[in-house]
């Protein structure tokens, strides 16, 4: 039913917009110029690249909105089971090219813009990244949205519209400085504000109990101490070559309108308003920490804010079409992206019991049927534990519910599983620590979810053996694996058009853009010399782009014959950027000790490292300084010349990744075995024909299965050897080359020696938790193999082709298909063919 005016003229309304906006060049130009004039209110005779971007973005947004409206109307009509992806992070990057590509309108837009006098390339550059995430976890959520839309799934993402995204990293004299990323400065054309979609979100206060009715049922009333309003911002997520347009709904905090009349009447009008304004701080900034769990009150507020608004929204949507909650589990699935949205569990319980008067049993039955949870780490220091005292203060009713959940869970363990004593304590959601009582969020998520999954086969196995061992013993059927994937639309088709074209021409079809397994078809061409030459040409094109980036950064013209050797990811001890740079130090030392004759045989390398350190992660910041110091010494050494260059790329982000990944020959995935849950850049590199040097960790293991170990440079110990090696590490012989490289740094070869002492201490004297010294020799040998195989161009090209050919499994389309089938039980809802688009 259409709500609206008193005398709705349906016929006229339908006829006015009975077909989609046209995508011929002239229509697009009209639409762009229209937006220059009426949306931007600029002169249509004079607008710069940025204004051209905004106008083009608005014209494209119109086309997205059409699809969004139709998709959502269609879903409302069909009322299928829907899936909601709850995540505190979505690392979207830029949207313009992605939207053009998925709508299939790159060519007409390019022509339209160039006809108006604008280069598409320059127009695109005006867009700022939406960096509402830290790294892998946030980017995964964004790849998933793209796949869900492309697969026509009835899916929405829910998250937070942070005003400041991931900080901008500036490297000054080798030191990382963090600068605020106020990405909304010029407005964000891809979002649609929904000023009428708002919900109150409560905090603090106390809970009172009322006895109700003849059965004396207890009724809990939460009298909150603070209330803020959540406002919805919708971000259309277009599928590739399908009219389906999914939605990413991000919440912003606004002061609530219920004014505290008391304060106003006592005359303090201005301070009352200023006080209210504080509400907005809840969604002001993304926490940039990817290292240890930090129990900040504001972070907990953000988490509750996100899930409370989201659950109210989901329940409201359900209730619009259903009279009771019986069908809720058949209509709703919710995926928790790590434990960050786990408060959604007690929040749903609270909404069902306190606001809808359902009993505990029914509420719990519903709750445990709708939630499932993904774990992204085994590192214990990263697991969330909130102090009971803080949860109690901020969310008193939720804390009661968590206690109740735990009490019933412990009962069940005793009665049904015969568990008691220490073991019972080990499994308790609430645990006593030296800092007081804590809520273990992963345990809460586990108890209430019907399914928990790891993000690569090895990781999923590890969580069952380590952090969730006791739970696996009682609920083995809850545990699943869902190996990560990435979207080939962004990470191949859009960021590497020459390679995409070569693949399409060779396979004779573009179908790989939605069926990545088809890349297998490249295998038969791996040794074909003519094809190899084309492959080399395409790689060269991408390398030129990367070289231009380095030129802009450093002024250097790098040697195009060199191996472009890349490690880009957050800086972390477990990811071992330090080991990478130690091997660079040795390589440098070796070149220095050679005669000019010997140097002729050296394979030239350009080492590129990028990534952000969490602002409070001291060792990670020292690693950045060390890379910069080595870079400075090496790059200006004329003896070394272009046999070795080292660059630290500042402010690594999605948009830079789109240039760096296609341009790399070799990529480093060198975490200590058993520490990297999956990794996702490994998949992006493989797709783009970059060879992996890496450990048997995370998804590297499955990548090796797919593309063949012989086409990678695998080294290092296995995960199962790690615990014992750690035990013994004090007594292990230190590799002499490792010692030599460490000594060079210690002795001030790159300056700043004292500053690097804490770093050196962390890997010497029997510490070395991440076993750098232990893997070092094996790493150097793998690097030797890299050099020798590079010398034989045909061998290298074959491996490069086979990397791409074997990466089909790592499409997020495959991952999402598995989630949909095995966990969510949701089905594709391809929109019906449009006959007059709005009926
Ligand atoms: C990453 N986690 C894993 N966390 O480290 C990586 O192996 C995996 O491929 C990826 O998830 C996707 O599954 C990750 O990025 C974070 O950034 C958290 C952000 C919030 C605070 C704790 C870290």
mmCIF file of C-alpha atoms in Angstrom, residues 255-397:
data_model
loop_
_atom_site.group_PDB
_atom_site.id
_atom_site.type_symbol
_atom_site.label_atom_id
_atom_site.label_comp_id
_atom_site.label_asym_id
_atom_site.label_seq_id
_atom_site.Cartn_x
_atom_site.Cartn_y
_atom_site.Cartn_z
ATOM 1 C CA UNK A 255 21.082 14.245 20.531
ATOM 2 C CA UNK A 256 17.633 13.002 21.378
ATOM 3 C CA UNK A 257 14.732 15.384 21.065
ATOM 4 C CA UNK A 258 13.232 14.619 24.465
ATOM 5 C CA UNK A 259 14.503 17.640 26.243
ATOM 6 C CA UNK A 260 15.076 17.547 29.928
ATOM 7 C CA UNK A 261 12.494 20.188 30.749
ATOM 8 C CA UNK A 262 13.738 20.490 34.285
ATOM 9 C CA UNK A 263 17.113 21.786 33.139
ATOM 10 C CA UNK A 264 15.540 24.089 30.606
ATOM 11 C CA UNK A 265 13.172 25.548 33.097
ATOM 12 C CA UNK A 266 15.866 26.207 35.647
ATOM 13 C CA UNK A 267 17.251 28.581 33.112
ATOM 14 C CA UNK A 268 20.332 26.779 31.926
ATOM 15 C CA UNK A 269 19.185 26.673 28.342
ATOM 16 C CA UNK A 270 22.560 26.946 26.627
ATOM 17 C CA UNK A 271 24.413 24.392 28.723
ATOM 18 C CA UNK A 272 21.524 21.978 28.339
ATOM 19 C CA UNK A 273 21.892 22.098 24.591
ATOM 20 C CA UNK A 274 25.652 21.795 24.772
ATOM 21 C CA UNK A 275 25.262 18.826 27.053
ATOM 22 C CA UNK A 276 22.968 17.153 24.561
ATOM 23 C CA UNK A 277 25.518 17.707 21.842
ATOM 24 C CA UNK A 278 27.856 15.264 23.594
ATOM 25 C CA UNK A 279 25.693 12.436 22.294
ATOM 26 C CA UNK A 280 27.318 12.843 18.904
ATOM 27 C CA UNK A 281 30.720 11.830 20.205
ATOM 28 C CA UNK A 282 29.560 8.215 20.263
ATOM 29 C CA UNK A 283 29.983 7.876 16.522
ATOM 30 C CA UNK A 284 32.779 10.354 16.060
ATOM 31 C CA UNK A 285 35.809 8.103 15.706
ATOM 32 C CA UNK A 286 36.872 4.611 14.693
ATOM 33 C CA UNK A 287 39.164 2.940 17.220
ATOM 34 C CA UNK A 288 42.384 2.347 15.300
ATOM 35 C CA UNK A 289 43.676 -0.447 17.478
ATOM 36 C CA UNK A 290 44.188 -3.837 15.919
ATOM 37 C CA UNK A 291 46.562 -5.205 18.513
ATOM 38 C CA UNK A 292 45.237 -5.712 21.989
ATOM 39 C CA UNK A 293 41.797 -5.456 23.402
ATOM 40 C CA UNK A 294 41.319 -2.052 25.036
ATOM 41 C CA UNK A 295 38.432 -1.717 27.447
ATOM 42 C CA UNK A 296 37.426 1.872 26.759
ATOM 43 C CA UNK A 297 33.972 2.929 27.863
ATOM 44 C CA UNK A 298 33.321 4.851 24.646
ATOM 45 C CA UNK A 299 34.070 1.735 22.615
ATOM 46 C CA UNK A 300 31.514 -0.255 24.598
ATOM 47 C CA UNK A 301 29.053 2.567 24.040
ATOM 48 C CA UNK A 302 29.690 2.375 20.299
ATOM 49 C CA UNK A 303 29.066 -1.347 20.305
ATOM 50 C CA UNK A 304 25.793 -1.069 22.165
ATOM 51 C CA UNK A 305 24.736 1.912 20.079
ATOM 52 C CA UNK A 306 25.257 -0.037 16.868
ATOM 53 C CA UNK A 307 23.476 -3.220 17.925
ATOM 54 C CA UNK A 308 20.633 -1.519 19.732
ATOM 55 C CA UNK A 309 19.686 0.637 16.745
ATOM 56 C CA UNK A 310 20.154 -2.333 14.426
ATOM 57 C CA UNK A 311 17.998 -4.726 16.440
ATOM 58 C CA UNK A 312 15.233 -2.191 16.867
ATOM 59 C CA UNK A 313 15.302 -1.692 13.113
ATOM 60 C CA UNK A 314 15.234 -5.423 12.350
ATOM 61 C CA UNK A 315 12.447 -6.111 14.837
ATOM 62 C CA UNK A 316 10.413 -3.200 13.496
ATOM 63 C CA UNK A 317 10.783 -4.451 9.933
ATOM 64 C CA UNK A 318 9.738 -7.944 11.007
ATOM 65 C CA UNK A 319 6.740 -6.720 12.961
ATOM 66 C CA UNK A 320 5.459 -4.722 10.007
ATOM 67 C CA UNK A 321 4.694 -8.023 8.329
ATOM 68 C CA UNK A 322 4.133 -10.487 11.196
ATOM 69 C CA UNK A 323 1.753 -10.480 14.117
ATOM 70 C CA UNK A 324 3.885 -12.514 16.533
ATOM 71 C CA UNK A 325 7.469 -13.707 16.854
ATOM 72 C CA UNK A 326 6.882 -17.325 15.891
ATOM 73 C CA UNK A 327 8.342 -16.903 12.433
ATOM 74 C CA UNK A 328 11.251 -14.686 13.473
ATOM 75 C CA UNK A 329 13.939 -17.391 13.073
ATOM 76 C CA UNK A 330 12.562 -18.264 9.634
ATOM 77 C CA UNK A 331 12.832 -14.643 8.555
ATOM 78 C CA UNK A 332 16.015 -13.389 10.164
ATOM 79 C CA UNK A 333 19.663 -14.468 10.291
ATOM 80 C CA UNK A 334 22.327 -12.295 11.903
ATOM 81 C CA UNK A 335 26.067 -12.733 11.471
ATOM 82 C CA UNK A 336 28.335 -11.241 14.140
ATOM 83 C CA UNK A 337 31.586 -10.059 12.561
ATOM 84 C CA UNK A 338 33.825 -11.020 15.470
ATOM 85 C CA UNK A 339 32.649 -10.374 19.031
ATOM 86 C CA UNK A 340 32.288 -6.601 18.589
ATOM 87 C CA UNK A 341 28.499 -6.794 18.020
ATOM 88 C CA UNK A 342 27.911 -9.489 20.677
ATOM 89 C CA UNK A 343 25.834 -7.161 22.840
ATOM 90 C CA UNK A 344 23.171 -7.748 20.210
ATOM 91 C CA UNK A 345 22.459 -11.010 22.011
ATOM 92 C CA UNK A 346 21.320 -9.560 25.370
ATOM 93 C CA UNK A 347 19.739 -6.674 23.456
ATOM 94 C CA UNK A 348 17.518 -9.018 21.452
ATOM 95 C CA UNK A 349 16.642 -10.890 24.665
ATOM 96 C CA UNK A 350 15.736 -7.577 26.289
ATOM 97 C CA UNK A 351 13.593 -6.447 23.367
ATOM 98 C CA UNK A 352 11.732 -9.768 23.277
ATOM 99 C CA UNK A 353 11.208 -10.090 27.019
ATOM 100 C CA UNK A 354 10.868 -6.550 28.332
ATOM 101 C CA UNK A 355 9.338 -4.805 25.348
ATOM 102 C CA UNK A 356 7.328 -7.615 23.795
ATOM 103 C CA UNK A 357 6.496 -9.632 26.886
ATOM 104 C CA UNK A 358 7.845 -12.954 25.684
ATOM 105 C CA UNK A 359 9.071 -15.388 28.318
ATOM 106 C CA UNK A 360 12.707 -16.369 28.785
ATOM 107 C CA UNK A 361 12.347 -19.759 27.133
ATOM 108 C CA UNK A 362 10.787 -18.474 23.955
ATOM 109 C CA UNK A 363 13.133 -15.490 23.788
ATOM 110 C CA UNK A 364 16.171 -17.700 24.214
ATOM 111 C CA UNK A 365 14.892 -20.147 21.656
ATOM 112 C CA UNK A 366 14.526 -17.346 19.122
ATOM 113 C CA UNK A 367 17.845 -15.725 19.972
ATOM 114 C CA UNK A 368 19.853 -18.925 19.620
ATOM 115 C CA UNK A 369 18.273 -19.599 16.247
ATOM 116 C CA UNK A 370 19.184 -16.289 14.651
ATOM 117 C CA UNK A 371 22.753 -15.506 15.672
ATOM 118 C CA UNK A 372 25.947 -16.942 14.274
ATOM 119 C CA UNK A 373 29.451 -15.692 14.914
ATOM 120 C CA UNK A 374 32.776 -15.434 13.105
ATOM 121 C CA UNK A 375 36.066 -15.507 14.954
ATOM 122 C CA UNK A 376 39.040 -13.724 13.333
ATOM 123 C CA UNK A 377 41.909 -14.344 15.731
ATOM 124 C CA UNK A 378 43.514 -16.844 18.077
ATOM 125 C CA UNK A 379 45.788 -14.285 19.703
ATOM 126 C CA UNK A 380 44.553 -14.239 23.327
ATOM 127 C CA UNK A 381 45.433 -10.575 23.867
ATOM 128 C CA UNK A 382 42.950 -9.588 21.158
ATOM 129 C CA UNK A 383 39.929 -11.360 22.698
ATOM 130 C CA UNK A 384 37.362 -8.996 24.164
ATOM 131 C CA UNK A 385 36.745 -9.060 27.895
ATOM 132 C CA UNK A 386 34.653 -6.273 29.386
ATOM 133 C CA UNK A 387 34.709 -5.549 33.103
ATOM 134 C CA UNK A 388 31.409 -6.560 34.707
ATOM 135 C CA UNK A 389 31.474 -3.287 36.630
ATOM 136 C CA UNK A 390 31.529 -1.293 33.404
ATOM 137 C CA UNK A 391 28.793 -3.297 31.686
ATOM 138 C CA UNK A 392 26.699 -3.043 34.837
ATOM 139 C CA UNK A 393 27.074 0.732 34.935
ATOM 140 C CA UNK A 394 26.469 1.338 31.231
ATOM 141 C CA UNK A 395 23.897 -1.389 30.546
ATOM 142 C CA UNK A 396 22.417 -2.599 33.826
ATOM 143 C CA UNK A 397 19.629 -4.639 32.245
#
